[in-house]
Short mmCIF file of N, CA, C and O in Angstrom, two decimals:
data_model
loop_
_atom_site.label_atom_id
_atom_site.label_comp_id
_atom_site.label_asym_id
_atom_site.label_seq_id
_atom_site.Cartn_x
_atom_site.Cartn_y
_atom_site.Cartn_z
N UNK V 1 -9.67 0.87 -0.22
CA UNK V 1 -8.26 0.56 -0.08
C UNK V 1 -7.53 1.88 0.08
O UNK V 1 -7.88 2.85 -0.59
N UNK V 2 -6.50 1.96 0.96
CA UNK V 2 -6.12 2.86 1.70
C UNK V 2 -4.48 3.47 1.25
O UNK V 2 -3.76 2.55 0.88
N UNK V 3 -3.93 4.59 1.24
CA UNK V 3 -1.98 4.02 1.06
C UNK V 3 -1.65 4.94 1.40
O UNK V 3 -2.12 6.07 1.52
N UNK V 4 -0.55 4.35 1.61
CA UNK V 4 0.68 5.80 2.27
C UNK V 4 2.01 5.43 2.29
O UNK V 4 2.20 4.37 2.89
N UNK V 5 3.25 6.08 1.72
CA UNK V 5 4.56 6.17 1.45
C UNK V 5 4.95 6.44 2.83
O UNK V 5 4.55 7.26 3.65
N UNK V 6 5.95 5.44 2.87
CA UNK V 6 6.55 5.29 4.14
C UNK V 6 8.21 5.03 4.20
O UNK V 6 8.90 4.37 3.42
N UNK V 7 8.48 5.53 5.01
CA UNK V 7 10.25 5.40 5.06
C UNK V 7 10.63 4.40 6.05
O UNK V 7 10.65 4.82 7.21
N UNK V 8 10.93 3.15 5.87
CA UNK V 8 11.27 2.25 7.26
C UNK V 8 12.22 1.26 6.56
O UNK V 8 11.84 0.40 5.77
N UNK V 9 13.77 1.50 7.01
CA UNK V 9 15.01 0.20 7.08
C UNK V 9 14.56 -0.59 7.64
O UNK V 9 14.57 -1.57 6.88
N UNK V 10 14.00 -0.93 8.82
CA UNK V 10 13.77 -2.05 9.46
C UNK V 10 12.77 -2.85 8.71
O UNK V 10 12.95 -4.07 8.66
N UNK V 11 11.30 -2.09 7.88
CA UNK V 11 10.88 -3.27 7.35
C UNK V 11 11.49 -3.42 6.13
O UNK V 11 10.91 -4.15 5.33
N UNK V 12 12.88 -2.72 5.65
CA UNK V 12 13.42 -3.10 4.02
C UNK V 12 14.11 -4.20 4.42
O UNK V 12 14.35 -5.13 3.65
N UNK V 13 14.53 -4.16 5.83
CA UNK V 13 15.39 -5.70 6.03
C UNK V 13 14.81 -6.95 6.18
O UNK V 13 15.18 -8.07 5.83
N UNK V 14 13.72 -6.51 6.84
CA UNK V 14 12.52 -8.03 6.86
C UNK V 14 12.51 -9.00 5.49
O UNK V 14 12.33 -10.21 5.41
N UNK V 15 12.79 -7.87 4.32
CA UNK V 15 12.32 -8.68 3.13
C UNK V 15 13.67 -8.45 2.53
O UNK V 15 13.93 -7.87 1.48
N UNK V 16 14.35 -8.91 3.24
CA UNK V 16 15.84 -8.57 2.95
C UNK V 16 16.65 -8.06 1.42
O UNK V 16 17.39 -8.65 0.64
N UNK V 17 15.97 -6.39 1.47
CA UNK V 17 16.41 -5.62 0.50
C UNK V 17 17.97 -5.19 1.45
O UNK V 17 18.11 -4.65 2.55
N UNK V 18 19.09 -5.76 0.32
CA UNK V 18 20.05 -4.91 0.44
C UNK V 18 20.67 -3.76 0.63
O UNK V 18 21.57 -3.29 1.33
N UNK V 19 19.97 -3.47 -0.13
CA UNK V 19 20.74 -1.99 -0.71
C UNK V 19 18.99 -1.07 -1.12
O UNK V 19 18.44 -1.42 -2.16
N UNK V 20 18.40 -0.14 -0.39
CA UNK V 20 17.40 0.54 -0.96
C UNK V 20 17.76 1.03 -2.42
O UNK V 20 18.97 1.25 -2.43
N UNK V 21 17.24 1.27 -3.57
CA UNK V 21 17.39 1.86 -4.56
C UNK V 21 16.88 3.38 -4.25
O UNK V 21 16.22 3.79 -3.30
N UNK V 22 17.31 3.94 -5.15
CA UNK V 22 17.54 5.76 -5.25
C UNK V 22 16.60 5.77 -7.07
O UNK V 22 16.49 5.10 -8.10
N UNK V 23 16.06 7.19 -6.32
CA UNK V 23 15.36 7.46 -8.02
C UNK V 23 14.77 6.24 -8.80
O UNK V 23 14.65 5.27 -8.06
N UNK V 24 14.40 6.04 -9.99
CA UNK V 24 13.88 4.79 -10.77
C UNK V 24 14.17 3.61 -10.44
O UNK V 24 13.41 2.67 -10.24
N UNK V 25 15.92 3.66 -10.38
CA UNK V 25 16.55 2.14 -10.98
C UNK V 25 16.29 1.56 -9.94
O UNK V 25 15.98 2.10 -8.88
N UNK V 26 16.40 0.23 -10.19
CA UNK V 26 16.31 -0.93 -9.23
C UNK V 26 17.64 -1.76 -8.93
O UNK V 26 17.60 -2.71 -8.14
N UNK V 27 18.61 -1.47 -9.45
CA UNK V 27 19.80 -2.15 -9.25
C UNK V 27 20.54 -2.69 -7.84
O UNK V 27 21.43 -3.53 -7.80
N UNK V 28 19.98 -2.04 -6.78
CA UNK V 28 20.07 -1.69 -5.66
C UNK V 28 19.17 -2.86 -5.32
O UNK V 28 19.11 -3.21 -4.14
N UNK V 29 18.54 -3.43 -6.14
CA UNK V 29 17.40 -3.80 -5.14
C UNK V 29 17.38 -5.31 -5.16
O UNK V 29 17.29 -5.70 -6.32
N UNK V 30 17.44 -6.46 -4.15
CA UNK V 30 17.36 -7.54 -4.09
C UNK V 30 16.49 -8.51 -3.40
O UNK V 30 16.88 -9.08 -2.38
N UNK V 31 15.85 -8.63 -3.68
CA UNK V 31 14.07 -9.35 -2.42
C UNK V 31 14.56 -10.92 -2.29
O UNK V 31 14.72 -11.59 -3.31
N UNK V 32 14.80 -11.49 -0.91
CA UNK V 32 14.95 -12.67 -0.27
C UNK V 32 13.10 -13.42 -0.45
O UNK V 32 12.69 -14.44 -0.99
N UNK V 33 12.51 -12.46 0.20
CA UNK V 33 11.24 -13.24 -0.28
C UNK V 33 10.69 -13.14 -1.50
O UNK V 33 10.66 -12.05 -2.08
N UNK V 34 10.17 -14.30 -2.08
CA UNK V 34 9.57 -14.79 -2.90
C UNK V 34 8.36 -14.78 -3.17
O UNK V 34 7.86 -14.97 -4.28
N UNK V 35 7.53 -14.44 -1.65
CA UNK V 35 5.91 -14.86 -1.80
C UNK V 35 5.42 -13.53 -2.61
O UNK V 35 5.84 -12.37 -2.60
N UNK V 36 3.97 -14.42 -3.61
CA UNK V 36 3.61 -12.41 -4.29
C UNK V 36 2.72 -11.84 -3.18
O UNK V 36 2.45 -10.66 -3.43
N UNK V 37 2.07 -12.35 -1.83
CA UNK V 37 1.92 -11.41 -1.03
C UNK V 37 2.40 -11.72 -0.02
O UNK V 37 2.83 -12.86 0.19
N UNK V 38 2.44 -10.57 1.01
CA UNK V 38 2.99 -10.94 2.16
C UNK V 38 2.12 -9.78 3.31
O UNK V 38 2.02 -8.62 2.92
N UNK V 39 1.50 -10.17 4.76
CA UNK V 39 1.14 -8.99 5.39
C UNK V 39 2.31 -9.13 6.77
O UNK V 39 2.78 -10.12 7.34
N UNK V 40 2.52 -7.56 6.97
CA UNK V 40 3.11 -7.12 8.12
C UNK V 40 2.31 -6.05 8.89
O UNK V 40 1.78 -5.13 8.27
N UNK V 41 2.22 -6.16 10.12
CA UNK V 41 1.61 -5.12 10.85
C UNK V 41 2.63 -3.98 11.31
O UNK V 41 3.42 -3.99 12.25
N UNK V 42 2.40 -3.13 10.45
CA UNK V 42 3.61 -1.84 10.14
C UNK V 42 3.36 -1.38 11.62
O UNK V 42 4.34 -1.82 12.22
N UNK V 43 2.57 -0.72 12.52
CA UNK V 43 2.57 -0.39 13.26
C UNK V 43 3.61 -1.03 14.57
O UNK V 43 3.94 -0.31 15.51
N UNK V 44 4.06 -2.50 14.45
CA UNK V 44 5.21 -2.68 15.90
C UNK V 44 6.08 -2.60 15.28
O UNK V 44 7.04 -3.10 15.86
N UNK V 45 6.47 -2.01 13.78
CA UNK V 45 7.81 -1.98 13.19
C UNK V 45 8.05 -0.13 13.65
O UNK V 45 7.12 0.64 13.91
N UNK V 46 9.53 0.23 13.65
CA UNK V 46 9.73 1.71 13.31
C UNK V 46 9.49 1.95 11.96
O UNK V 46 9.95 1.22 11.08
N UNK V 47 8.68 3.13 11.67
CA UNK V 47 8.90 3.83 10.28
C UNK V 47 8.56 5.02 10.19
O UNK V 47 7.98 5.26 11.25
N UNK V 48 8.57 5.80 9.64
CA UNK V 48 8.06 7.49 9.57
C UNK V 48 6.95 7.61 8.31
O UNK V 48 7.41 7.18 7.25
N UNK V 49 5.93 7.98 8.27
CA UNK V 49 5.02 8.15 7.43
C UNK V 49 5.47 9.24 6.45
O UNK V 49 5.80 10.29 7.01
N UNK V 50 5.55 9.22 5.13
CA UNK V 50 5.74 10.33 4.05
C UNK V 50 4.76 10.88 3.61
O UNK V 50 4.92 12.10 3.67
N UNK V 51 3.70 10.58 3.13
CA UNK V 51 3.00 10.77 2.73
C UNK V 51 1.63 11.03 3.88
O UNK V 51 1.78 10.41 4.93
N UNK V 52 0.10 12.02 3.76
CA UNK V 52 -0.72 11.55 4.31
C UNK V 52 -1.61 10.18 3.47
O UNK V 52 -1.58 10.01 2.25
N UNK V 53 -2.59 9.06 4.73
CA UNK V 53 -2.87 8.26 3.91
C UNK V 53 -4.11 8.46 3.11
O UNK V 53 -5.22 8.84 3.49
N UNK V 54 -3.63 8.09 1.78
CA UNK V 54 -4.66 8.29 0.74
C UNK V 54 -5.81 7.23 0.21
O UNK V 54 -5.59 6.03 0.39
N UNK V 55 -6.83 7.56 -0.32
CA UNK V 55 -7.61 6.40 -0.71
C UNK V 55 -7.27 5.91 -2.06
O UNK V 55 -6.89 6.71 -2.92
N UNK V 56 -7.37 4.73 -2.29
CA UNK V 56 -6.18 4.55 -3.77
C UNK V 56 -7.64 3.73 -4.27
O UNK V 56 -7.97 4.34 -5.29
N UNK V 57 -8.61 2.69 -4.04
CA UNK V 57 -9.60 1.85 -4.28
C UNK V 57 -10.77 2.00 -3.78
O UNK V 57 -10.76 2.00 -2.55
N UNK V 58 -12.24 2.18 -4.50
CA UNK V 58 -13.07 1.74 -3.59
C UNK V 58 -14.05 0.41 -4.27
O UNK V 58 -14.45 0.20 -5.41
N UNK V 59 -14.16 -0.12 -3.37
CA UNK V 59 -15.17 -1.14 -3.41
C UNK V 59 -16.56 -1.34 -3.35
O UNK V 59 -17.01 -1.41 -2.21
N UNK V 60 -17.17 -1.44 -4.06
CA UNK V 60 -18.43 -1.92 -3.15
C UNK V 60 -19.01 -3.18 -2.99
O UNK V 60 -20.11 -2.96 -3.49
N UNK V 61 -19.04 -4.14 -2.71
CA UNK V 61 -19.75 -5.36 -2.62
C UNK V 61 -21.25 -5.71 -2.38
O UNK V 61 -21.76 -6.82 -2.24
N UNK V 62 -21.88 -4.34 -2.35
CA UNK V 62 -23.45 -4.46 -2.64
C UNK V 62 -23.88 -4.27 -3.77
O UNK V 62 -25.02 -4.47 -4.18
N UNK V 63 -22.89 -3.81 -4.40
CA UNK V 63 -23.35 -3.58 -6.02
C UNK V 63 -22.28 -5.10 -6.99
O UNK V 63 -21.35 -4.70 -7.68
N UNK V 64 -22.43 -6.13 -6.95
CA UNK V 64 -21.83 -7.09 -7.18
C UNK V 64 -21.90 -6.56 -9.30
O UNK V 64 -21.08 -5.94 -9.98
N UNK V 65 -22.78 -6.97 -9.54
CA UNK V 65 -22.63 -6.48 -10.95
C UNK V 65 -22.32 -5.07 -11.56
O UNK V 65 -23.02 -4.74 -12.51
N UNK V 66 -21.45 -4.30 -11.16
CA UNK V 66 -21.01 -3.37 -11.15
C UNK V 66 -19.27 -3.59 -11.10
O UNK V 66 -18.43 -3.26 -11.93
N UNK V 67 -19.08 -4.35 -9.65
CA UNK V 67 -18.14 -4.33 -9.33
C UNK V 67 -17.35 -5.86 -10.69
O UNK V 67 -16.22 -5.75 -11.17
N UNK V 68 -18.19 -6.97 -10.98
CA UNK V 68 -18.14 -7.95 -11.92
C UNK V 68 -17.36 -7.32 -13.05
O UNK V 68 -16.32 -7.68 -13.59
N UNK V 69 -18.28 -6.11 -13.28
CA UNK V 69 -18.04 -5.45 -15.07
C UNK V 69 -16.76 -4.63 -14.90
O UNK V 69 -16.24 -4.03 -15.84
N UNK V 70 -16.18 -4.62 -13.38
CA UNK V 70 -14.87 -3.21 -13.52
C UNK V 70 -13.90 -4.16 -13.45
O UNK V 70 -12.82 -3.57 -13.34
N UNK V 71 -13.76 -5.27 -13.47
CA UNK V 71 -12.19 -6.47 -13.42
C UNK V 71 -11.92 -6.29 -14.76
O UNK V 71 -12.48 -6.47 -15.84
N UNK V 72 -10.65 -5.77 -14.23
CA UNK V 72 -9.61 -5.89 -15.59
C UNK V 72 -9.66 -4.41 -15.90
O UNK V 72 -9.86 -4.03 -17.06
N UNK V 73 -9.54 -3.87 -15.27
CA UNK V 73 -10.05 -2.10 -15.34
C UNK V 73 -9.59 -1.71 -14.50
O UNK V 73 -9.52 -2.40 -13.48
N UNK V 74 -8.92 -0.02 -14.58
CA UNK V 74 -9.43 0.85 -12.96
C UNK V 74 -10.64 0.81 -12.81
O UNK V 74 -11.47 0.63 -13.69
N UNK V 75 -10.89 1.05 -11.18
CA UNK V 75 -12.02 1.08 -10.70
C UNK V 75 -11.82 2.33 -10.71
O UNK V 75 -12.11 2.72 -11.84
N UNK V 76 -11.43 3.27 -10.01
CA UNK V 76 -10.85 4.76 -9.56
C UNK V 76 -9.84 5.21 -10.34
O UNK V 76 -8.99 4.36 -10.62
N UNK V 77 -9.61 6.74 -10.96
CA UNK V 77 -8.40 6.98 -11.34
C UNK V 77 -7.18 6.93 -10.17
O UNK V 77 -7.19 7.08 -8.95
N UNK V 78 -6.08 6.64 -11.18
CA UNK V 78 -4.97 6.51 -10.68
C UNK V 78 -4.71 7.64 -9.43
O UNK V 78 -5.21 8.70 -9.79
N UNK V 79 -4.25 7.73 -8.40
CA UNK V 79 -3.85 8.66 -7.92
C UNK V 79 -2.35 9.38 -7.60
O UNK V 79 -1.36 8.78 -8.03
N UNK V 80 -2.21 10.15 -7.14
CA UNK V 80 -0.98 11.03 -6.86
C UNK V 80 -0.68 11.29 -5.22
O UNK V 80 -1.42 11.97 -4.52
N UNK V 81 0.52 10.63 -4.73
CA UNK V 81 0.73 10.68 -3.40
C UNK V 81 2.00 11.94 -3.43
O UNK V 81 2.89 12.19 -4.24
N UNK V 82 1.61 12.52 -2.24
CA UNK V 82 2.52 14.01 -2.30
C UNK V 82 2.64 14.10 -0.94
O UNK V 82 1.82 14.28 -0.04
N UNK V 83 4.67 13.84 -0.99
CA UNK V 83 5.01 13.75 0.06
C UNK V 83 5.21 14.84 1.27
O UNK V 83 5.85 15.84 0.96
N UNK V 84 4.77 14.75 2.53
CA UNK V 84 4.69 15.83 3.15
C UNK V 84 6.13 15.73 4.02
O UNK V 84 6.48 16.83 4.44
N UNK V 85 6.83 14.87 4.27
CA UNK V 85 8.12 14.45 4.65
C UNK V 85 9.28 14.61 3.71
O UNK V 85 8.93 14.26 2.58
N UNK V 86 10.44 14.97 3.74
CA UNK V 86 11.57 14.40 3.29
C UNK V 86 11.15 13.08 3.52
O UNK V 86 10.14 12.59 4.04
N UNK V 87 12.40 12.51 2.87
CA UNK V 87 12.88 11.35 2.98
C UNK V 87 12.92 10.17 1.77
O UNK V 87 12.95 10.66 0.64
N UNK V 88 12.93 8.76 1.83
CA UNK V 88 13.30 8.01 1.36
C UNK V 88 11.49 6.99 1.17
O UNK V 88 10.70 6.66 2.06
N UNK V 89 11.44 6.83 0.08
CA UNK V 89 9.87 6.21 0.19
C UNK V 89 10.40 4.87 -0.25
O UNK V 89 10.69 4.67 -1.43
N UNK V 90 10.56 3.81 0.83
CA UNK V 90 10.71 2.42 0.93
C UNK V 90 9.68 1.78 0.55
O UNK V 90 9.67 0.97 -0.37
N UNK V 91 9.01 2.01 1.04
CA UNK V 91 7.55 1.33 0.88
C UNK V 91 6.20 1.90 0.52
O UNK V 91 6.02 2.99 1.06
N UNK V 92 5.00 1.42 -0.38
CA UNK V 92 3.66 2.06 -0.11
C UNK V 92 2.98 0.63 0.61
O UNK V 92 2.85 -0.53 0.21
N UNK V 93 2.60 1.36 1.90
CA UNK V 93 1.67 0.49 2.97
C UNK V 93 0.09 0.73 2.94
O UNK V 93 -0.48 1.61 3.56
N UNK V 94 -0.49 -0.17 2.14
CA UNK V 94 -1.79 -0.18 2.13
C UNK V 94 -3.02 -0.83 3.03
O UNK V 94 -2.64 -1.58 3.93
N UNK V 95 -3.88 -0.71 2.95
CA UNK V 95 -5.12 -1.51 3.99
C UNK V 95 -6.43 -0.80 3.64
O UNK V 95 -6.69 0.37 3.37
N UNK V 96 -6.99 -1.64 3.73
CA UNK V 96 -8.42 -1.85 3.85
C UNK V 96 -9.12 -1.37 4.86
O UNK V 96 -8.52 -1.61 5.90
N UNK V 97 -10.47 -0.58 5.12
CA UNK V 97 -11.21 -0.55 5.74
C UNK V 97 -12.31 -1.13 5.61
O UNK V 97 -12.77 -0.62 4.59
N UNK V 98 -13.31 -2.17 6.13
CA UNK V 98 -14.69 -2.44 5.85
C UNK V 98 -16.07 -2.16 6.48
O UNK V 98 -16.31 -2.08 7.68
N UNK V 99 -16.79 -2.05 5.65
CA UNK V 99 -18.23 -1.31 6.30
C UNK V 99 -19.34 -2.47 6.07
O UNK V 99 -19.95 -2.58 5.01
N UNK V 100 -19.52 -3.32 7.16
CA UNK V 100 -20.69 -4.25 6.94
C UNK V 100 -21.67 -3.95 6.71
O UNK V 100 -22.23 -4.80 6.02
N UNK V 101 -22.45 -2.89 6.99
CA UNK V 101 -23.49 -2.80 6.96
C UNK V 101 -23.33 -1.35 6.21
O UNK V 101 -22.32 -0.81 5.76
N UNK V 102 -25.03 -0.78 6.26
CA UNK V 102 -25.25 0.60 5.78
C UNK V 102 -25.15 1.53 6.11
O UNK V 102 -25.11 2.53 5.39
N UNK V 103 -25.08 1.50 7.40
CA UNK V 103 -25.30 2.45 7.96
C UNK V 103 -23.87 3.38 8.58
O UNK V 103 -24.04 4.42 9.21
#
């Protein structure tokens, strides 16, 4: 699992945030949608990347009892995203990469 801080009004309006919030508070902040997930393909939206993208998860699904015993746990320590942009971090945009096989 993949992430990166991103600056984009256009997708804060999709999910019709009002008002971006500044620093901690959230007061600013009002979400029209409801769903707890939602996917957008960030790429036909405008946005400016803040961050480079980082690896935040890894998985493995060949090791099933491994991966069984880490629910409810980090898998990975927490990480630290360090912005290489000014700007305003609207969003962290994550994704997945998968490797079927071994090789």
């Amino acid at each position: 699992l993949f992430g990166q801080l991103v600056e984009s009004p256009a997708l804060l309006s999709r999910f019709g945030v009002s008002q971006p919030s500044c620093g901690v508070s959230l007061k600013g902040l009002f979400l029209c949608n409801r769903e707890n997930y939602t996917c957008e393909t960030i790429r036909l939206l405008p946005y400016r990347a803040l961050t480079e993208p980082v690896p935040l998860l890894h998985f493995d699904f060949s090791k099933l009892r491994k991966l069984c015993a880490s629910l409810g746990s980090w898998l990975d320590a927490p990480v630290e995203l360090r912005a290489q942009e000014a700007g305003q971090a609207h969003l962290l945009a994550f994704w997945w990469e998968l490797e079927l096989d071994e090789e």
